[in-house]
One Martini backbone bead per residue (centre of mass of N, CA, C, O) as a GRO file, in nm:
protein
  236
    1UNK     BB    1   0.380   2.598   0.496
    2UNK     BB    2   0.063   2.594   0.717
    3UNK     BB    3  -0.162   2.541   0.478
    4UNK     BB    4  -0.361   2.442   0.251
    5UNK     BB    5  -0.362   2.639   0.052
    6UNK     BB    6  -0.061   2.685   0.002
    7UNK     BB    7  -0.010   2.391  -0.095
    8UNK     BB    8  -0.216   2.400  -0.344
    9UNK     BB    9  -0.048   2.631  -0.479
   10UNK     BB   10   0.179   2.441  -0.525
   11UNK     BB   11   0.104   2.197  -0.648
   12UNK     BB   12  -0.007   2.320  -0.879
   13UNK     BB   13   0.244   2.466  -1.024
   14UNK     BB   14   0.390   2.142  -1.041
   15UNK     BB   15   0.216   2.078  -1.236
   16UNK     BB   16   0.113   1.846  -1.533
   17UNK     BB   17   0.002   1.734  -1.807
   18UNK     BB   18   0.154   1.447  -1.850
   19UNK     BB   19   0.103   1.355  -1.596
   20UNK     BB   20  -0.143   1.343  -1.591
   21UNK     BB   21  -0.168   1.130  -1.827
   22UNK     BB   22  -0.052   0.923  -1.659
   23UNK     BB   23  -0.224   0.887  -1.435
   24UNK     BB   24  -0.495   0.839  -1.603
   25UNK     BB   25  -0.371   0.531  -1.667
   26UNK     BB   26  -0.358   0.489  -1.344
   27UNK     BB   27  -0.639   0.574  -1.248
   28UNK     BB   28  -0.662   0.836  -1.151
   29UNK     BB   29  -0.836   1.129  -1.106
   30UNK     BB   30  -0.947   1.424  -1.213
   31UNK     BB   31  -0.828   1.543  -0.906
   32UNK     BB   32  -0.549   1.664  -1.021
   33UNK     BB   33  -0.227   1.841  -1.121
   34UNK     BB   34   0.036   1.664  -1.141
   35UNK     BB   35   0.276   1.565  -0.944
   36UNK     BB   36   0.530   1.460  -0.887
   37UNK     BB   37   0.662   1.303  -0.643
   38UNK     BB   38   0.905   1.367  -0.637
   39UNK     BB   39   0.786   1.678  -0.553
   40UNK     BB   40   0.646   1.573  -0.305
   41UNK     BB   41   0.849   1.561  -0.156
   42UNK     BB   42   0.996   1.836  -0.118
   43UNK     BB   43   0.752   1.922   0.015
   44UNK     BB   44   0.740   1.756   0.268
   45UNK     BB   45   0.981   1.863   0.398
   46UNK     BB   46   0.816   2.172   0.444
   47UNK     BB   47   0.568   1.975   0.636
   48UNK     BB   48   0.716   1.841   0.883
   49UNK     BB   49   0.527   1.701   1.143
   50UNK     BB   50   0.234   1.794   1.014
   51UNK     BB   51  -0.057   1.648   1.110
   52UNK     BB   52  -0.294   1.804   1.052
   53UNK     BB   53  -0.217   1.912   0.764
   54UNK     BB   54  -0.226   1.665   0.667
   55UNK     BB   55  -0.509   1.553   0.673
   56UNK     BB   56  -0.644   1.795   0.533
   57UNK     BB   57  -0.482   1.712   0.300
   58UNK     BB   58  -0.708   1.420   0.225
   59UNK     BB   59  -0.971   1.631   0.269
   60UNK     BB   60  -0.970   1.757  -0.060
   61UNK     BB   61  -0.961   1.498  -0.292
   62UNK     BB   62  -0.691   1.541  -0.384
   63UNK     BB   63  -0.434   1.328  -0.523
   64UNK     BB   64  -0.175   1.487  -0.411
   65UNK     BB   65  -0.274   1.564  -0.142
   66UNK     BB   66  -0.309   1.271  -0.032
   67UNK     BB   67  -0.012   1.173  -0.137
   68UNK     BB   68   0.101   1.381   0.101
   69UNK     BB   69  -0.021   1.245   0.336
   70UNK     BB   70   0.093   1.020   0.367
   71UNK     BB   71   0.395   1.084   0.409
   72UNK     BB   72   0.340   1.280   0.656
   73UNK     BB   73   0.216   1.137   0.812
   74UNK     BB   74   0.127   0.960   1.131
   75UNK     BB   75  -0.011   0.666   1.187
   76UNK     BB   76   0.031   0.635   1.526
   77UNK     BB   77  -0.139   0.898   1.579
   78UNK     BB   78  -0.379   0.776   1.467
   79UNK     BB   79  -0.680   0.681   1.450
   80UNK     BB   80  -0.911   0.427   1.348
   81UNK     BB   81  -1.096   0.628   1.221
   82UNK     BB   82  -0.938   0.764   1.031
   83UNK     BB   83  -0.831   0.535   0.890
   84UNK     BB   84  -1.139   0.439   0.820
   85UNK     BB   85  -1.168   0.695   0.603
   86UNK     BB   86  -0.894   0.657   0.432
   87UNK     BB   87  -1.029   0.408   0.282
   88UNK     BB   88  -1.293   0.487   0.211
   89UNK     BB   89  -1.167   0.784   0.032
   90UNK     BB   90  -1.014   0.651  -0.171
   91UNK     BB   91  -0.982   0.719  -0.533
   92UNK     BB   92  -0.742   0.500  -0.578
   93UNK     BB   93  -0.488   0.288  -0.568
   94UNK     BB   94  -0.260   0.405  -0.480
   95UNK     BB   95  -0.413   0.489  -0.235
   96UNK     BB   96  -0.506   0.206  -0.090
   97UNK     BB   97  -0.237   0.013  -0.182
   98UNK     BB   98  -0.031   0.271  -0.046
   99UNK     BB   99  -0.063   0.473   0.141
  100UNK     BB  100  -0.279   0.376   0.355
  101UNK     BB  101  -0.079   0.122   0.421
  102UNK     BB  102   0.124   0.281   0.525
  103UNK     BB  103   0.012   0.434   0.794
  104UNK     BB  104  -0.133   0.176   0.931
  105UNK     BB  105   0.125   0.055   0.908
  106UNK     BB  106   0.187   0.247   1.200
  107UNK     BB  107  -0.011   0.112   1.395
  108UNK     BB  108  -0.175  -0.041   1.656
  109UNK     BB  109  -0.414  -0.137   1.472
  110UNK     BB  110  -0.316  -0.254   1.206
  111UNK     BB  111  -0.408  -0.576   1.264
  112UNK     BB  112  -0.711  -0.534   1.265
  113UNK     BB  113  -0.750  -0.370   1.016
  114UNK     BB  114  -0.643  -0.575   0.788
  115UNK     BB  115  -0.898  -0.788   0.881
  116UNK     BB  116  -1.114  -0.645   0.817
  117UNK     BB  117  -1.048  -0.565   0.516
  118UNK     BB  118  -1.032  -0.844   0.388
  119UNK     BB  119  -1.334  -0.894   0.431
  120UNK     BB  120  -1.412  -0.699   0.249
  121UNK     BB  121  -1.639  -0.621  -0.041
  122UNK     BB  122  -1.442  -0.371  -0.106
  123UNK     BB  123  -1.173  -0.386  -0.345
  124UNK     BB  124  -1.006  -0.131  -0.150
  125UNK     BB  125  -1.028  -0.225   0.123
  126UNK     BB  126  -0.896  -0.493   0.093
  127UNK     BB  127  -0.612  -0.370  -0.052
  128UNK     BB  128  -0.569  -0.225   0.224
  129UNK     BB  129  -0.550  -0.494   0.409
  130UNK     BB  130  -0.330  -0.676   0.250
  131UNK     BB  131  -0.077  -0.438   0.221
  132UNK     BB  132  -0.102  -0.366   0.580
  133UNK     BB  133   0.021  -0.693   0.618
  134UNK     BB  134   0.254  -0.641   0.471
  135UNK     BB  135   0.383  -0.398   0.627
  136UNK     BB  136   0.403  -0.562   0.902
  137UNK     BB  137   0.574  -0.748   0.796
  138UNK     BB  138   0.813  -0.558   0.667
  139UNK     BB  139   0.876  -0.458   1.010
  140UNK     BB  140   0.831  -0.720   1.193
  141UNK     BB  141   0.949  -0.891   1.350
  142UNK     BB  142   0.891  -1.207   1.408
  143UNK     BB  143   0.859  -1.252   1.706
  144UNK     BB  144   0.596  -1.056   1.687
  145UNK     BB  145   0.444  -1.257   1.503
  146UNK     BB  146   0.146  -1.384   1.362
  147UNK     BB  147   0.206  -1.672   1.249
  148UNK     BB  148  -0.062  -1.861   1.199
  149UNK     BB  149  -0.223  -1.566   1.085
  150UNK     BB  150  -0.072  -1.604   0.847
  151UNK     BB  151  -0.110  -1.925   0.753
  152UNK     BB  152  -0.423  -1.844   0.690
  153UNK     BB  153  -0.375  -1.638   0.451
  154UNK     BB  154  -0.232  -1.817   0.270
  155UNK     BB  155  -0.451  -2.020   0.215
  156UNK     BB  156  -0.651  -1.790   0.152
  157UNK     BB  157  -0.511  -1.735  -0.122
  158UNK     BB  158  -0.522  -2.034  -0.247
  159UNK     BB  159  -0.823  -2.061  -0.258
  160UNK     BB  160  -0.909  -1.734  -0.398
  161UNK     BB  161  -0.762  -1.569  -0.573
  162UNK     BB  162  -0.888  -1.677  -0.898
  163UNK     BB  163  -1.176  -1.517  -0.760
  164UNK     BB  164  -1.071  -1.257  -0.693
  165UNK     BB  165  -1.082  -0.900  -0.716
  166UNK     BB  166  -0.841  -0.771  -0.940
  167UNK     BB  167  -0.686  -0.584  -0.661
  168UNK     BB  168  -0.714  -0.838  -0.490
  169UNK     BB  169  -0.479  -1.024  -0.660
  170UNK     BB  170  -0.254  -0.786  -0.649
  171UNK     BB  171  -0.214  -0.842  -0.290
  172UNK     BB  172  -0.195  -1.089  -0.263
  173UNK     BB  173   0.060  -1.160  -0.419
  174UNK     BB  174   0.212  -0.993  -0.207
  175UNK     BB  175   0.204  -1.107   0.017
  176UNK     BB  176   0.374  -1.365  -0.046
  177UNK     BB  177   0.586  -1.261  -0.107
  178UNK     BB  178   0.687  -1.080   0.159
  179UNK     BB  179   0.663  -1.380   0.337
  180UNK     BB  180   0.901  -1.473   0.140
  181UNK     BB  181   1.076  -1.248   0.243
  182UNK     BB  182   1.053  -1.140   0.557
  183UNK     BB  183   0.974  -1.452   0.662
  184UNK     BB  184   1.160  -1.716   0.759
  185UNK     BB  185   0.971  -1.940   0.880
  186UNK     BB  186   0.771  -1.908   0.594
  187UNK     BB  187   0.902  -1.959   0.333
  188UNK     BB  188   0.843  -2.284   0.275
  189UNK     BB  189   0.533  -2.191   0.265
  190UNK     BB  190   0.532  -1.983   0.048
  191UNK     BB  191   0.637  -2.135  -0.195
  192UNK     BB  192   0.403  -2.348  -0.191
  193UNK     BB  193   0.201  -2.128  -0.290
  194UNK     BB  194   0.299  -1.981  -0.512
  195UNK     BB  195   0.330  -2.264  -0.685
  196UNK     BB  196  -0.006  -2.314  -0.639
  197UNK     BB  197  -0.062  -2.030  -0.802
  198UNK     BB  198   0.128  -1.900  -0.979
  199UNK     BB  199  -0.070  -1.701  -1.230
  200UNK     BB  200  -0.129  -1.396  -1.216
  201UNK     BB  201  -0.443  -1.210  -1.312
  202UNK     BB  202  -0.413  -0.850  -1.411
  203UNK     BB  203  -0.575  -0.569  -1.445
  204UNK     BB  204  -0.348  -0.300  -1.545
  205UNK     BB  205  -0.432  -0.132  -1.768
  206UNK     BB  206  -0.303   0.146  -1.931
  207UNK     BB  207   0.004   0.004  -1.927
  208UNK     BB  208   0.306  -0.161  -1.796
  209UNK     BB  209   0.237  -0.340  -1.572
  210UNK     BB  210   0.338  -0.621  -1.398
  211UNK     BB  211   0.281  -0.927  -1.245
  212UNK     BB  212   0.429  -1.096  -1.023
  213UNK     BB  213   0.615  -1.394  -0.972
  214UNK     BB  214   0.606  -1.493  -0.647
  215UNK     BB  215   0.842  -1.738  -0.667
  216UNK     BB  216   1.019  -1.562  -0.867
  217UNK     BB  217   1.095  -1.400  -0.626
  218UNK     BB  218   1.152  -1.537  -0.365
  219UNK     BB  219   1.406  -1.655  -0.501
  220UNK     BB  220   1.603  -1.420  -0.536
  221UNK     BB  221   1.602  -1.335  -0.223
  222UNK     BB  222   1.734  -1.617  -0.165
  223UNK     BB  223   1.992  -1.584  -0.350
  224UNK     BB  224   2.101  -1.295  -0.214
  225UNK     BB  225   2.018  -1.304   0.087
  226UNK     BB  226   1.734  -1.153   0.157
  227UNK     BB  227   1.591  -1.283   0.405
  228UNK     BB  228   1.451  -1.081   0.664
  229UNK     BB  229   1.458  -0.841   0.573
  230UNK     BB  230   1.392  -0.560   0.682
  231UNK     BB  231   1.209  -0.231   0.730
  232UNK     BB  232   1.071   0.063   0.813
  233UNK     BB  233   0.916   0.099   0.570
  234UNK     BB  234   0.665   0.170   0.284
  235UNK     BB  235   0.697   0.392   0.186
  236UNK     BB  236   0.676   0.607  -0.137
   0.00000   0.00000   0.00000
């Protein structure tokens, strides 16, 4: 598979109703072929490496091809032009606050890209700010990190939380977990927002996804030993 068209028609195959109904229930857009994830997987691997053609597939607006494009581009690749185009135009949160930082948190842009969009007053943008600054922390050794700008982030968690956006709330709220789960000298920064962030409220639409609460998230990753485990990727 070398061209849009050709990987459309595959994509096409492999969807079907089922899926598509549940993509419907978690807010996918009605642009969808319904294609598991496993099968997304499995066609990335045939077009592995191929920068051009991920960038092409995402922009078809189809959510199986943005969520294949995703898999496959190489964020370090992108430019920042780029990167806020895929921000601007993800179609749904799968796509904002997966997908998007996915790629983003492998850029150099990274953390600026990060910055901006947190500021920004589109919910999904925002939410693809928190995510990517997530994936920032769960990539990056510690001594990389601007711990201070972390502890500003975590401030204004607790400052705004239960007053920001719906998915700009769980966005925030992995944050922190994040920060306490892969950053060890602010783990016990971390803790004490949890506790004060307390229960996020957020509506998860039909679904049955629920909201972890912070604090017992945070403490399970210390009483494991697993904190400061860093990932390769945030990619999923």
């Amino acid at each position: 598979m070398k061209t849009v068209k050709q990987v459309m028609v595959e994509l096409k195959k492999k969807g079907d109703a089922q899926t598509r109904k549940t993509y419907a229930r978690h807010g996918m857009p009605e642009d969808t072929f319904g294609v598991k994830i496993a099968d997304l997987k499995l066609i990335a691997k045939k077009i592995k490496g191929n920068q051009a053609l991920a960038c092409e597939l995402y922009e078809t607006g189809n959510y199986d091809a943005m969520y294949l494009a995703g898999i496959v581009a190489d964020g370090s690749q992108m430019t920042k032009k780029q990167l806020e185009s895929w921000a601007k135009t993800a179609t749904c949160a799968m796509l904002s606050e997966y997908t998007v930082p996915g790629v983003a948190s492998e850029s150099p842009h990274a953390q600026a890209l990060a910055m901006k969009w947190i500021r920004s007053k589109t919910e999904s943008i925002a939410s693809s700010g928190w995510n990517t600054y997530t994936g920032i922390i769960a990539t990056t050794p510690d001594e990389d990190l601007d711990l201070e700008e972390i502890k500003s982030l975590l401030d204004r968690v607790a400052r705004e939380v239960h007053q920001a956006p719906n998915k700009v709330r769980y966005t925030m709220n992995g944050f922190v977990i994040a920060v306490g789960s892969y950053v060890k000298p602010l783990l016990k920064k971390a803790k004490q927002v949890a506790k004060k962030v307390g229960v996020v409220s957020v509506d998860m639409g039909d679904t049955a996804c629920k909201v972890p609460q912070a604090l017992t998230y945070i403490e399970k990753i210390e009483s494991a030993g697993r904190v400061g485990k860093k990932r390769k990727t945030i990619k999923c």
